[in-house]
């Protein structure tokens, strides 16, 4: 049994090549196994079996809309008060399989690894190899000869090769990798990627590993070679432990191919294998839900007819409401068959299959006094279908007729001619106004009219509001001077700066191309400063093997693709002139060598710091360092510097001092600080006394089966640990917050933005003063796009980080884009309200579709399509910024407000609210259409 | 159940005799209960006509019955005066002859009508209408508004503004400012000689400083022109005209310059008697009193604008100069000048509109800062000689009564508990003081909320509307984005609903009104408006 699980990993490429990160594996959700539909994960083994054991699931075509409409027409249409068809999207899991085969190629000398997949899609094999003697689990690129045609190198550690169908009739997309078993390659690593959905398929949270030698340390992700897998059915977490224990006892009985473990030369006893696993892909399927409301002429009751083409068991979770507030209530019996009461709040009715077609439906008979019918569909315990994020809503009153009567009195001429009509309405209003206390005795008919009048009032008010509002300039300037004086004098520490810093990343991945970036940036200095940035991060300045500067060679040679030494000095001076502090991007983890040693390995340095191989860590086999073992993770492309060496540290401190002195840098952005102990950073910072310093500690968040875990405490703990190791002398980029924002914004899961304790879930929730929040940088975005922030959600991301504590960093590409003015607004709100890295954030809402928080009781913000309104008590709120995501519908996707205690005059808008009225009207319109 | 009868006293000719009737109320007790209780809900709306008729009949009887003494009405505190509710249009609704945000105004008017408001209030600016040159009036934009209001079925209360607005910026007419450039003494001046360009000094009222005409003549021409331009509306759509009396339209001196900030303690303000003409009047007065030395200037020991009253000796609680003979001399003169000015303008309005069925209003400020001290510095500098020992608003109310005008009191949304403690401010007690004076002289009170806004404002307004402080109408300031904002408008709807259904009797029978037909009778029958409520 090949207990290989597939983990679909969304958007986290870092995990692929830096898999040292501990990935939390939660037990597979047991409910998966009990669900009706095919299991996403299968423990079923197919060892050496070539028989596809499962039928291949093809994406189900949704039934056509016309069919549903046609169905309606046949029903008695005389009394139809309302009908509508709601399109719904649901995620269907499509199951297929994929296989890994290792066998001899035809010529019997070379071996061949074949990976195939039966699911439709654009499959890519993302792979690399590890060499003999490598430790750790980083990948390297395979030798050229090994790469199948069509392969694309990804940076310097991986290859991407598309899977192809060999012929049209084939079920499987395949890729074949030929290799020579006598090469230095110890294992092939891969993950599978679906280009269509961007999903990654992994092996238990790690890459698949096909060992070509048998003594490799097993990380629990080995495929094929160890036959013992199948006997184990224990919980996944125990797997690797169990495996180690079991090896001895089961090796003989199960494994006749491994001959020897102690001889390096005799370990090439490969044996072919074939393994097949099920793979599940999530496909979005469109279905329709149709609703018709009829009035029964005999009984006078309202009949709601609901039908859908969603396959399988569908339960309608429903209720009625008595007004526009759409508060769920349970109507009086009778209910349709198979109805249960759910927690006194709603009813649940299973849809009954229809005789014709694969549809199911139900009829609900209701008294006519109800205002609307509310429902959501429940497919299984975890799958609910809603309508655009809200409950489905079906108006029950003869909405259209009410609207005809009262909704169209737009023209002023009509008003005069119908004075009696107006008077009638006034009377009704008065009635409404005065008669509330005896509502129970009111006839429902009057209530309908009252409601519709109220609706019209609201509609008119909304119209007036929108016009008035559009012609008003917001943000009274008077506030500025007031708050600036209240800035407390803060002691400057290199971990925080003043605490009021706002960081600008002053370059992107392409900035080196012009060769004169320093000069280009110099022209923008005053502009950037005027936006409110206090600190700018410049690209790595040293001579570098790669043009972007992250492969430094001679640290004292500051002529780079960004410009010359002198130009850099000039730039820094201009930036200082406009009042900004400047961070140098210093790469301390690794350094490219000038010369080869006697073995032909590049590990001898030149230039002013002419270190030899003692400066290189010993545990990176590529570079044969003679130093100590690395105190952190290895970066593979260049010799990793051994910071435990006294002379290295002395030289680096001197270098940093020189940069401060010579160039005028005020602080540092420290590259790849995962590579060495934070205590050394503390040493460097105490020596170079920067104004501000921030480290890049980037590793992967925790995912379980492709879904990001809500709890990212282990992830942020690692970053906090590093900051702690620096003794708080440096801040760190808040990768956790970025990752959580990804999921929250992209999947409309705003609840993720609060941790279990009601605090921000990233580093900013634990150690805000040291968290440098960001949403994009030159690696994640720009032209590299390793982990790009969800498109279109950037402003929500900035709304979050620029209103929250921590030190926010804004990426160059976003500053010089259409987001610019909004970003400037946000920065100005931050500055005006004196939000700083230690500001207090009170999370008010963290729900599915809305996140809202109040910061320092001065700024209220919300992101997400949901509704939020700040408390109106003693504070007045002024609108600072309102963003709109047209895809989300009509509510603003983000709103930032600040409390303005000082009111310049009554008609300066103190608060411009969430468009509640409009939103309500939309619902009315949706309901009526 | 109770029926209340409120008289709207409107015109100069016969109003004095009617004044005493304003608060008459009648309790019909069982009689009404019998009449209306059995089917309370069906009566009023399905057949408003019938209801209206019966209501009229009853009130006619009531009007002829003996009015109850006022003291008795206090036992009926549950009763709610039917106060007519207005909303102010944006101050800059008209500029350059055109209506701004036409569609928004039009939608807003409809919404207000549906909500049951009586009407809207419109500021007509001297600086807009007579902008270019003296005697050249452009009423077009305002006429459009009046037409819109009429079409919407609402009433209109017009405020004639002979002052400037700073926010939005609406200055005095250009030609007036031009004159002011050479003759800065047409403006009020403070001790430092700094002119206030928001309105003309009251000292020039009768001086021919405007191209050979006196400001009073210019104001009168303006009013006459208005009357003829709006003749089609006056008395029908336009039911009230508010006469601008000074800074921000209020009867006062511009003793505070700049904006009041809600989070800082307001200073005492400064006396504004330093323009040449004021000084001249003061000198004359002093000489007439035989104290020529007192006529050389204002009090030397008064604090500056933003200084606390205690910063100098004039306003000192005990032994301050305000209590000295000199203080009395100066303050009497200073306040009488203001009252005389108000009298001039209100009698002008009364005479111009004497043959029109409109109410004339004047606005009196609510200078509530420092009301807790003995000297009431803010009131004194603003021109109201009202102290712990002197009831200064009597004269003011008397002047209004003399001209058959009603008072507009702003600040109805201000409550004591949200005032800064340091300012010893008490809007509520000042309001009650003015209210008492008005009631004594039979001056109707129309309320407004303050322009700065206040926490829990609507609650306070409601409280005032249920009290004696307010008995004519309430003008809610002000329509605009904020007014219709989802944060505010639903509250306003709720406010309007609750006005007609006070908490006290919410558990009882529904409140009923027959206003729709009853108000029609207002203009046909001796300006009597009838409102009925069950309690």
mmCIF file with all atom_site columns, N, CA, C and O in Angstrom, chain A residues 410 425-427 429-431 434 437 441 454 463 465 468 471 901 905-907 911 914, chain B residues 41 45 91 101 103 110 113-114 116 167-168 262 451 477-478 481 486-487 489 497 506 511:
data_model
loop_
_atom_site.group_PDB
_atom_site.id
_atom_site.type_symbol
_atom_site.label_atom_id
_atom_site.label_alt_id
_atom_site.label_comp_id
_atom_site.label_asym_id
_atom_site.label_entity_id
_atom_site.label_seq_id
_atom_site.pdbx_PDB_ins_code
_atom_site.Cartn_x
_atom_site.Cartn_y
_atom_site.Cartn_z
_atom_site.occupancy
_atom_site.B_iso_or_equiv
_atom_site.pdbx_formal_charge
_atom_site.auth_seq_id
_atom_site.auth_comp_id
_atom_site.auth_asym_id
_atom_site.auth_atom_id
_atom_site.pdbx_PDB_model_num
ATOM 1   N N  . UNK A 1 410 ? -40.680 59.497 -10.136 1.00 0.00 ? 410 UNK A N  1
ATOM 2   C CA . UNK A 1 410 ? -39.446 60.270 -10.265 1.00 0.00 ? 410 UNK A CA 1
ATOM 3   C C  . UNK A 1 410 ? -39.684 61.705 -10.717 1.00 0.00 ? 410 UNK A C  1
ATOM 4   O O  . UNK A 1 410 ? -39.118 62.649 -10.196 1.00 0.00 ? 410 UNK A O  1
ATOM 5   N N  . UNK A 1 425 ? -49.921 59.051 0.826   1.00 0.00 ? 425 UNK A N  1
ATOM 6   C CA . UNK A 1 425 ? -48.658 58.527 1.344   1.00 0.00 ? 425 UNK A CA 1
ATOM 7   C C  . UNK A 1 425 ? -48.319 59.167 2.678   1.00 0.00 ? 425 UNK A C  1
ATOM 8   O O  . UNK A 1 425 ? -47.897 58.503 3.617   1.00 0.00 ? 425 UNK A O  1
ATOM 9   N N  . UNK A 1 426 ? -48.542 60.468 2.727   1.00 0.00 ? 426 UNK A N  1
ATOM 10  C CA . UNK A 1 426 ? -48.242 61.146 3.982   1.00 0.00 ? 426 UNK A CA 1
ATOM 11  C C  . UNK A 1 426 ? -49.046 60.521 5.108   1.00 0.00 ? 426 UNK A C  1
ATOM 12  O O  . UNK A 1 426 ? -48.534 60.244 6.192   1.00 0.00 ? 426 UNK A O  1
ATOM 13  N N  . UNK A 1 427 ? -50.286 60.280 4.818   1.00 0.00 ? 427 UNK A N  1
ATOM 14  C CA . UNK A 1 427 ? -51.107 59.647 5.840   1.00 0.00 ? 427 UNK A CA 1
ATOM 15  C C  . UNK A 1 427 ? -50.531 58.313 6.252   1.00 0.00 ? 427 UNK A C  1
ATOM 16  O O  . UNK A 1 427 ? -50.475 57.981 7.432   1.00 0.00 ? 427 UNK A O  1
ATOM 17  N N  . UNK A 1 429 ? -47.526 57.444 6.056   1.00 0.00 ? 429 UNK A N  1
ATOM 18  C CA . UNK A 1 429 ? -46.318 57.684 6.832   1.00 0.00 ? 429 UNK A CA 1
ATOM 19  C C  . UNK A 1 429 ? -46.676 58.001 8.268   1.00 0.00 ? 429 UNK A C  1
ATOM 20  O O  . UNK A 1 429 ? -46.132 57.467 9.214   1.00 0.00 ? 429 UNK A O  1
ATOM 21  N N  . UNK A 1 430 ? -47.617 58.873 8.403   1.00 0.00 ? 430 UNK A N  1
ATOM 22  C CA . UNK A 1 430 ? -48.036 59.239 9.750   1.00 0.00 ? 430 UNK A CA 1
ATOM 23  C C  . UNK A 1 430 ? -48.502 58.002 10.492  1.00 0.00 ? 430 UNK A C  1
ATOM 24  O O  . UNK A 1 430 ? -48.231 57.799 11.655  1.00 0.00 ? 430 UNK A O  1
ATOM 25  N N  . UNK A 1 431 ? -49.219 57.212 9.739   1.00 0.00 ? 431 UNK A N  1
ATOM 26  C CA . UNK A 1 431 ? -49.718 55.982 10.312  1.00 0.00 ? 431 UNK A CA 1
ATOM 27  C C  . UNK A 1 431 ? -48.557 55.139 10.808  1.00 0.00 ? 431 UNK A C  1
ATOM 28  O O  . UNK A 1 431 ? -48.526 54.661 11.929  1.00 0.00 ? 431 UNK A O  1
ATOM 29  N N  . UNK A 1 434 ? -46.787 56.799 13.739  1.00 0.00 ? 434 UNK A N  1
ATOM 30  C CA . UNK A 1 434 ? -47.447 56.825 15.030  1.00 0.00 ? 434 UNK A CA 1
ATOM 31  C C  . UNK A 1 434 ? -47.973 55.464 15.444  1.00 0.00 ? 434 UNK A C  1
ATOM 32  O O  . UNK A 1 434 ? -48.252 55.246 16.601  1.00 0.00 ? 434 UNK A O  1
ATOM 33  N N  . UNK A 1 437 ? -46.508 51.158 17.797  1.00 0.00 ? 437 UNK A N  1
ATOM 34  C CA . UNK A 1 437 ? -46.684 50.415 19.033  1.00 0.00 ? 437 UNK A CA 1
ATOM 35  C C  . UNK A 1 437 ? -47.810 49.397 18.935  1.00 0.00 ? 437 UNK A C  1
ATOM 36  O O  . UNK A 1 437 ? -47.874 48.458 19.696  1.00 0.00 ? 437 UNK A O  1
ATOM 37  N N  . UNK A 1 441 ? -51.586 44.668 15.640  1.00 0.00 ? 441 UNK A N  1
ATOM 38  C CA . UNK A 1 441 ? -52.958 44.677 15.166  1.00 0.00 ? 441 UNK A CA 1
ATOM 39  C C  . UNK A 1 441 ? -53.080 45.268 13.763  1.00 0.00 ? 441 UNK A C  1
ATOM 40  O O  . UNK A 1 441 ? -54.135 45.259 13.176  1.00 0.00 ? 441 UNK A O  1
ATOM 41  N N  . UNK A 1 454 ? -41.029 53.528 3.224   1.00 0.00 ? 454 UNK A N  1
ATOM 42  C CA . UNK A 1 454 ? -39.731 53.649 3.872   1.00 0.00 ? 454 UNK A CA 1
ATOM 43  C C  . UNK A 1 454 ? -38.620 53.353 2.890   1.00 0.00 ? 454 UNK A C  1
ATOM 44  O O  . UNK A 1 454 ? -37.602 54.027 2.837   1.00 0.00 ? 454 UNK A O  1
ATOM 45  N N  . UNK A 1 463 ? -29.936 58.488 -2.948  1.00 0.00 ? 463 UNK A N  1
ATOM 46  C CA . UNK A 1 463 ? -29.602 59.231 -4.153  1.00 0.00 ? 463 UNK A CA 1
ATOM 47  C C  . UNK A 1 463 ? -29.034 60.601 -3.774  1.00 0.00 ? 463 UNK A C  1
ATOM 48  O O  . UNK A 1 463 ? -27.982 61.010 -4.260  1.00 0.00 ? 463 UNK A O  1
ATOM 49  N N  . UNK A 1 465 ? -27.741 61.467 -1.056  1.00 0.00 ? 465 UNK A N  1
ATOM 50  C CA . UNK A 1 465 ? -26.471 61.268 -0.370  1.00 0.00 ? 465 UNK A CA 1
ATOM 51  C C  . UNK A 1 465 ? -25.327 61.111 -1.357  1.00 0.00 ? 465 UNK A C  1
ATOM 52  O O  . UNK A 1 465 ? -24.281 61.745 -1.250  1.00 0.00 ? 465 UNK A O  1
ATOM 53  N N  . UNK A 1 468 ? -24.586 64.498 -3.044  1.00 0.00 ? 468 UNK A N  1
ATOM 54  C CA . UNK A 1 468 ? -23.955 65.451 -2.125  1.00 0.00 ? 468 UNK A CA 1
ATOM 55  C C  . UNK A 1 468 ? -22.522 65.040 -1.827  1.00 0.00 ? 468 UNK A C  1
ATOM 56  O O  . UNK A 1 468 ? -21.617 65.837 -1.823  1.00 0.00 ? 468 UNK A O  1
ATOM 57  N N  . UNK A 1 471 ? -19.589 65.703 -4.187  1.00 0.00 ? 471 UNK A N  1
ATOM 58  C CA . UNK A 1 471 ? -19.118 67.067 -4.434  1.00 0.00 ? 471 UNK A CA 1
ATOM 59  C C  . UNK A 1 471 ? -18.465 67.660 -3.203  1.00 0.00 ? 471 UNK A C  1
ATOM 60  O O  . UNK A 1 471 ? -18.431 68.844 -3.023  1.00 0.00 ? 471 UNK A O  1
ATOM 61  N N  . UNK A 1 901 ? -12.095 64.692 16.276  1.00 0.00 ? 901 UNK A N  1
ATOM 62  C CA . UNK A 1 901 ? -12.705 65.314 17.437  1.00 0.00 ? 901 UNK A CA 1
ATOM 63  C C  . UNK A 1 901 ? -13.051 66.751 17.126  1.00 0.00 ? 901 UNK A C  1
ATOM 64  O O  . UNK A 1 901 ? -14.006 67.289 17.624  1.00 0.00 ? 901 UNK A O  1
ATOM 65  N N  . UNK A 1 905 ? -16.848 72.527 10.752  1.00 0.00 ? 905 UNK A N  1
ATOM 66  C CA . UNK A 1 905 ? -18.183 73.071 10.737  1.00 0.00 ? 905 UNK A CA 1
ATOM 67  C C  . UNK A 1 905 ? -19.127 71.918 10.560  1.00 0.00 ? 905 UNK A C  1
ATOM 68  O O  . UNK A 1 905 ? -18.721 70.817 10.223  1.00 0.00 ? 905 UNK A O  1
ATOM 69  N N  . UNK A 1 906 ? -20.334 72.175 10.761  1.00 0.00 ? 906 UNK A N  1
ATOM 70  C CA . UNK A 1 906 ? -21.305 71.084 10.761  1.00 0.00 ? 906 UNK A CA 1
ATOM 71  C C  . UNK A 1 906 ? -21.368 70.383 9.420   1.00 0.00 ? 906 UNK A C  1
ATOM 72  O O  . UNK A 1 906 ? -21.551 69.204 9.325   1.00 0.00 ? 906 UNK A O  1
ATOM 73  N N  . UNK A 1 907 ? -21.181 71.177 8.397   1.00 0.00 ? 907 UNK A N  1
ATOM 74  C CA . UNK A 1 907 ? -21.383 70.530 7.107   1.00 0.00 ? 907 UNK A CA 1
ATOM 75  C C  . UNK A 1 907 ? -20.099 70.073 6.454   1.00 0.00 ? 907 UNK A C  1
ATOM 76  O O  . UNK A 1 907 ? -20.088 69.684 5.315   1.00 0.00 ? 907 UNK A O  1
ATOM 77  N N  . UNK A 1 911 ? -18.483 62.191 8.733   1.00 0.00 ? 911 UNK A N  1
ATOM 78  C CA . UNK A 1 911 ? -18.412 60.761 8.520   1.00 0.00 ? 911 UNK A CA 1
ATOM 79  C C  . UNK A 1 911 ? -19.154 60.457 7.246   1.00 0.00 ? 911 UNK A C  1
ATOM 80  O O  . UNK A 1 911 ? -20.261 60.920 7.023   1.00 0.00 ? 911 UNK A O  1
ATOM 81  N N  . UNK A 1 914 ? -20.706 53.849 5.314   1.00 0.00 ? 914 UNK A N  1
ATOM 82  C CA . UNK A 1 914 ? -20.781 52.687 4.473   1.00 0.00 ? 914 UNK A CA 1
ATOM 83  C C  . UNK A 1 914 ? -22.098 52.804 3.715   1.00 0.00 ? 914 UNK A C  1
ATOM 84  O O  . UNK A 1 914 ? -23.070 53.314 4.233   1.00 0.00 ? 914 UNK A O  1
ATOM 85  N N  . UNK B 2 41  ? -57.282 52.347 15.012  1.00 0.00 ? 41  UNK B N  1
ATOM 86  C CA . UNK B 2 41  ? -56.419 52.269 13.841  1.00 0.00 ? 41  UNK B CA 1
ATOM 87  C C  . UNK B 2 41  ? -57.141 52.567 12.547  1.00 0.00 ? 41  UNK B C  1
ATOM 88  O O  . UNK B 2 41  ? -56.544 52.975 11.583  1.00 0.00 ? 41  UNK B O  1
ATOM 89  N N  . UNK B 2 45  ? -56.795 56.847 8.984   1.00 0.00 ? 45  UNK B N  1
ATOM 90  C CA . UNK B 2 45  ? -56.186 56.862 7.661   1.00 0.00 ? 45  UNK B CA 1
ATOM 91  C C  . UNK B 2 45  ? -57.067 56.349 6.567   1.00 0.00 ? 45  UNK B C  1
ATOM 92  O O  . UNK B 2 45  ? -56.878 56.681 5.412   1.00 0.00 ? 45  UNK B O  1
ATOM 93  N N  . UNK B 2 91  ? -26.371 75.596 2.663   1.00 0.00 ? 91  UNK B N  1
ATOM 94  C CA . UNK B 2 91  ? -26.202 77.042 2.629   1.00 0.00 ? 91  UNK B CA 1
ATOM 95  C C  . UNK B 2 91  ? -25.871 77.531 1.223   1.00 0.00 ? 91  UNK B C  1
ATOM 96  O O  . UNK B 2 91  ? -26.286 78.602 0.817   1.00 0.00 ? 91  UNK B O  1
ATOM 97  N N  . UNK B 2 101 ? -26.449 70.956 -7.261  1.00 0.00 ? 101 UNK B N  1
ATOM 98  C CA . UNK B 2 101 ? -26.905 69.597 -6.913  1.00 0.00 ? 101 UNK B CA 1
ATOM 99  C C  . UNK B 2 101 ? -28.416 69.472 -7.005  1.00 0.00 ? 101 UNK B C  1
ATOM 100 O O  . UNK B 2 101 ? -29.089 69.017 -6.090  1.00 0.00 ? 101 UNK B O  1
ATOM 101 N N  . UNK B 2 103 ? -30.386 67.561 -8.586  1.00 0.00 ? 103 UNK B N  1
ATOM 102 C CA . UNK B 2 103 ? -31.005 66.235 -8.437  1.00 0.00 ? 103 UNK B CA 1
ATOM 103 C C  . UNK B 2 103 ? -31.006 65.783 -6.984  1.00 0.00 ? 103 UNK B C  1
ATOM 104 O O  . UNK B 2 103 ? -31.970 65.173 -6.514  1.00 0.00 ? 103 UNK B O  1
ATOM 105 N N  . UNK B 2 110 ? -38.174 65.158 -1.809  1.00 0.00 ? 110 UNK B N  1
ATOM 106 C CA . UNK B 2 110 ? -39.194 64.094 -1.847  1.00 0.00 ? 110 UNK B CA 1
ATOM 107 C C  . UNK B 2 110 ? -39.091 63.216 -0.607  1.00 0.00 ? 110 UNK B C  1
ATOM 108 O O  . UNK B 2 110 ? -40.112 62.844 -0.020  1.00 0.00 ? 110 UNK B O  1
ATOM 109 N N  . UNK B 2 113 ? -40.527 65.006 2.299   1.00 0.00 ? 113 UNK B N  1
ATOM 110 C CA . UNK B 2 113 ? -41.986 65.068 2.223   1.00 0.00 ? 113 UNK B CA 1
ATOM 111 C C  . UNK B 2 113 ? -42.581 63.727 2.675   1.00 0.00 ? 113 UNK B C  1
ATOM 112 O O  . UNK B 2 113 ? -43.519 63.676 3.476   1.00 0.00 ? 113 UNK B O  1
ATOM 113 N N  . UNK B 2 114 ? -42.009 62.670 2.145   1.00 0.00 ? 114 UNK B N  1
ATOM 114 C CA . UNK B 2 114 ? -42.521 61.357 2.513   1.00 0.00 ? 114 UNK B CA 1
ATOM 115 C C  . UNK B 2 114 ? -42.355 61.094 4.009   1.00 0.00 ? 114 UNK B C  1
ATOM 116 O O  . UNK B 2 114 ? -43.144 60.394 4.616   1.00 0.00 ? 114 UNK B O  1
ATOM 117 N N  . UNK B 2 116 ? -42.713 63.216 6.173   1.00 0.00 ? 116 UNK B N  1
ATOM 118 C CA . UNK B 2 116 ? -43.717 63.971 6.922   1.00 0.00 ? 116 UNK B CA 1
ATOM 119 C C  . UNK B 2 116 ? -43.224 65.283 7.468   1.00 0.00 ? 116 UNK B C  1
ATOM 120 O O  . UNK B 2 116 ? -43.842 65.867 8.355   1.00 0.00 ? 116 UNK B O  1
ATOM 121 N N  . UNK B 2 167 ? -18.016 79.243 5.818   1.00 0.00 ? 167 UNK B N  1
ATOM 122 C CA . UNK B 2 167 ? -17.955 77.846 5.400   1.00 0.00 ? 167 UNK B CA 1
ATOM 123 C C  . UNK B 2 167 ? -19.348 77.359 5.081   1.00 0.00 ? 167 UNK B C  1
ATOM 124 O O  . UNK B 2 167 ? -20.120 77.101 5.992   1.00 0.00 ? 167 UNK B O  1
ATOM 125 N N  . UNK B 2 168 ? -19.760 77.220 3.843   1.00 0.00 ? 168 UNK B N  1
ATOM 126 C CA . UNK B 2 168 ? -19.004 77.542 2.628   1.00 0.00 ? 168 UNK B CA 1
ATOM 127 C C  . UNK B 2 168 ? -18.790 79.046 2.499   1.00 0.00 ? 168 UNK B C  1
ATOM 128 O O  . UNK B 2 168 ? -19.502 79.820 3.121   1.00 0.00 ? 168 UNK B O  1
ATOM 129 N N  . UNK B 2 262 ? -14.853 72.414 19.516  1.00 0.00 ? 262 UNK B N  1
ATOM 130 C CA . UNK B 2 262 ? -15.614 71.772 20.581  1.00 0.00 ? 262 UNK B CA 1
ATOM 131 C C  . UNK B 2 262 ? -14.720 71.250 21.696  1.00 0.00 ? 262 UNK B C  1
ATOM 132 O O  . UNK B 2 262 ? -15.187 70.935 22.764  1.00 0.00 ? 262 UNK B O  1
ATOM 133 N N  . UNK B 2 451 ? -24.570 74.512 14.828  1.00 0.00 ? 451 UNK B N  1
ATOM 134 C CA . UNK B 2 451 ? -23.845 74.124 13.618  1.00 0.00 ? 451 UNK B CA 1
ATOM 135 C C  . UNK B 2 451 ? -22.673 73.208 13.927  1.00 0.00 ? 451 UNK B C  1
ATOM 136 O O  . UNK B 2 451 ? -22.189 72.523 13.058  1.00 0.00 ? 451 UNK B O  1
ATOM 137 N N  . UNK B 2 477 ? -30.673 71.528 11.106  1.00 0.00 ? 477 UNK B N  1
ATOM 138 C CA . UNK B 2 477 ? -29.551 71.929 10.248  1.00 0.00 ? 477 UNK B CA 1
ATOM 139 C C  . UNK B 2 477 ? -28.625 70.749 10.062  1.00 0.00 ? 477 UNK B C  1
ATOM 140 O O  . UNK B 2 477 ? -28.139 70.235 11.024  1.00 0.00 ? 477 UNK B O  1
ATOM 141 N N  . UNK B 2 478 ? -28.457 70.263 8.925   1.00 0.00 ? 478 UNK B N  1
ATOM 142 C CA . UNK B 2 478 ? -28.788 70.850 7.662   1.00 0.00 ? 478 UNK B CA 1
ATOM 143 C C  . UNK B 2 478 ? -28.650 69.786 6.603   1.00 0.00 ? 478 UNK B C  1
ATOM 144 O O  . UNK B 2 478 ? -27.840 68.884 6.757   1.00 0.00 ? 478 UNK B O  1
ATOM 145 N N  . UNK B 2 481 ? -24.633 65.885 2.563   1.00 0.00 ? 481 UNK B N  1
ATOM 146 C CA . UNK B 2 481 ? -24.159 64.495 2.540   1.00 0.00 ? 481 UNK B CA 1
ATOM 147 C C  . UNK B 2 481 ? -24.279 63.877 3.933   1.00 0.00 ? 481 UNK B C  1
ATOM 148 O O  . UNK B 2 481 ? -24.760 62.767 4.103   1.00 0.00 ? 481 UNK B O  1
ATOM 149 N N  . UNK B 2 486 ? -25.797 57.183 5.592   1.00 0.00 ? 486 UNK B N  1
ATOM 150 C CA . UNK B 2 486 ? -26.414 56.025 6.250   1.00 0.00 ? 486 UNK B CA 1
ATOM 151 C C  . UNK B 2 486 ? -26.176 56.025 7.748   1.00 0.00 ? 486 UNK B C  1
ATOM 152 O O  . UNK B 2 486 ? -26.921 55.404 8.493   1.00 0.00 ? 486 UNK B O  1
ATOM 153 N N  . UNK B 2 487 ? -25.147 56.735 8.142   1.00 0.00 ? 487 UNK B N  1
ATOM 154 C CA . UNK B 2 487 ? -24.880 56.784 9.577   1.00 0.00 ? 487 UNK B CA 1
ATOM 155 C C  . UNK B 2 487 ? -25.898 57.669 10.272  1.00 0.00 ? 487 UNK B C  1
ATOM 156 O O  . UNK B 2 487 ? -26.219 57.481 11.438  1.00 0.00 ? 487 UNK B O  1
ATOM 157 N N  . UNK B 2 489 ? -28.975 59.307 8.545   1.00 0.00 ? 489 UNK B N  1
ATOM 158 C CA . UNK B 2 489 ? -30.359 59.433 8.108   1.00 0.00 ? 489 UNK B CA 1
ATOM 159 C C  . UNK B 2 489 ? -31.315 58.467 8.800   1.00 0.00 ? 489 UNK B C  1
ATOM 160 O O  . UNK B 2 489 ? -32.414 58.858 9.201   1.00 0.00 ? 489 UNK B O  1
ATOM 161 N N  . UNK B 2 497 ? -39.926 59.692 13.785  1.00 0.00 ? 497 UNK B N  1
ATOM 162 C CA . UNK B 2 497 ? -40.942 58.748 14.263  1.00 0.00 ? 497 UNK B CA 1
ATOM 163 C C  . UNK B 2 497 ? -41.209 58.955 15.741  1.00 0.00 ? 497 UNK B C  1
ATOM 164 O O  . UNK B 2 497 ? -42.344 59.020 16.188  1.00 0.00 ? 497 UNK B O  1
ATOM 165 N N  . UNK B 2 506 ? -45.621 55.456 24.844  1.00 0.00 ? 506 UNK B N  1
ATOM 166 C CA . UNK B 2 506 ? -45.420 54.507 23.758  1.00 0.00 ? 506 UNK B CA 1
ATOM 167 C C  . UNK B 2 506 ? -46.211 53.232 23.977  1.00 0.00 ? 506 UNK B C  1
ATOM 168 O O  . UNK B 2 506 ? -46.556 52.534 23.054  1.00 0.00 ? 506 UNK B O  1
ATOM 169 N N  . UNK B 2 511 ? -50.752 57.286 18.509  1.00 0.00 ? 511 UNK B N  1
ATOM 170 C CA . UNK B 2 511 ? -50.981 58.706 18.346  1.00 0.00 ? 511 UNK B CA 1
ATOM 171 C C  . UNK B 2 511 ? -51.626 58.969 16.994  1.00 0.00 ? 511 UNK B C  1
ATOM 172 O O  . UNK B 2 511 ? -51.235 58.386 16.001  1.00 0.00 ? 511 UNK B O  1
#
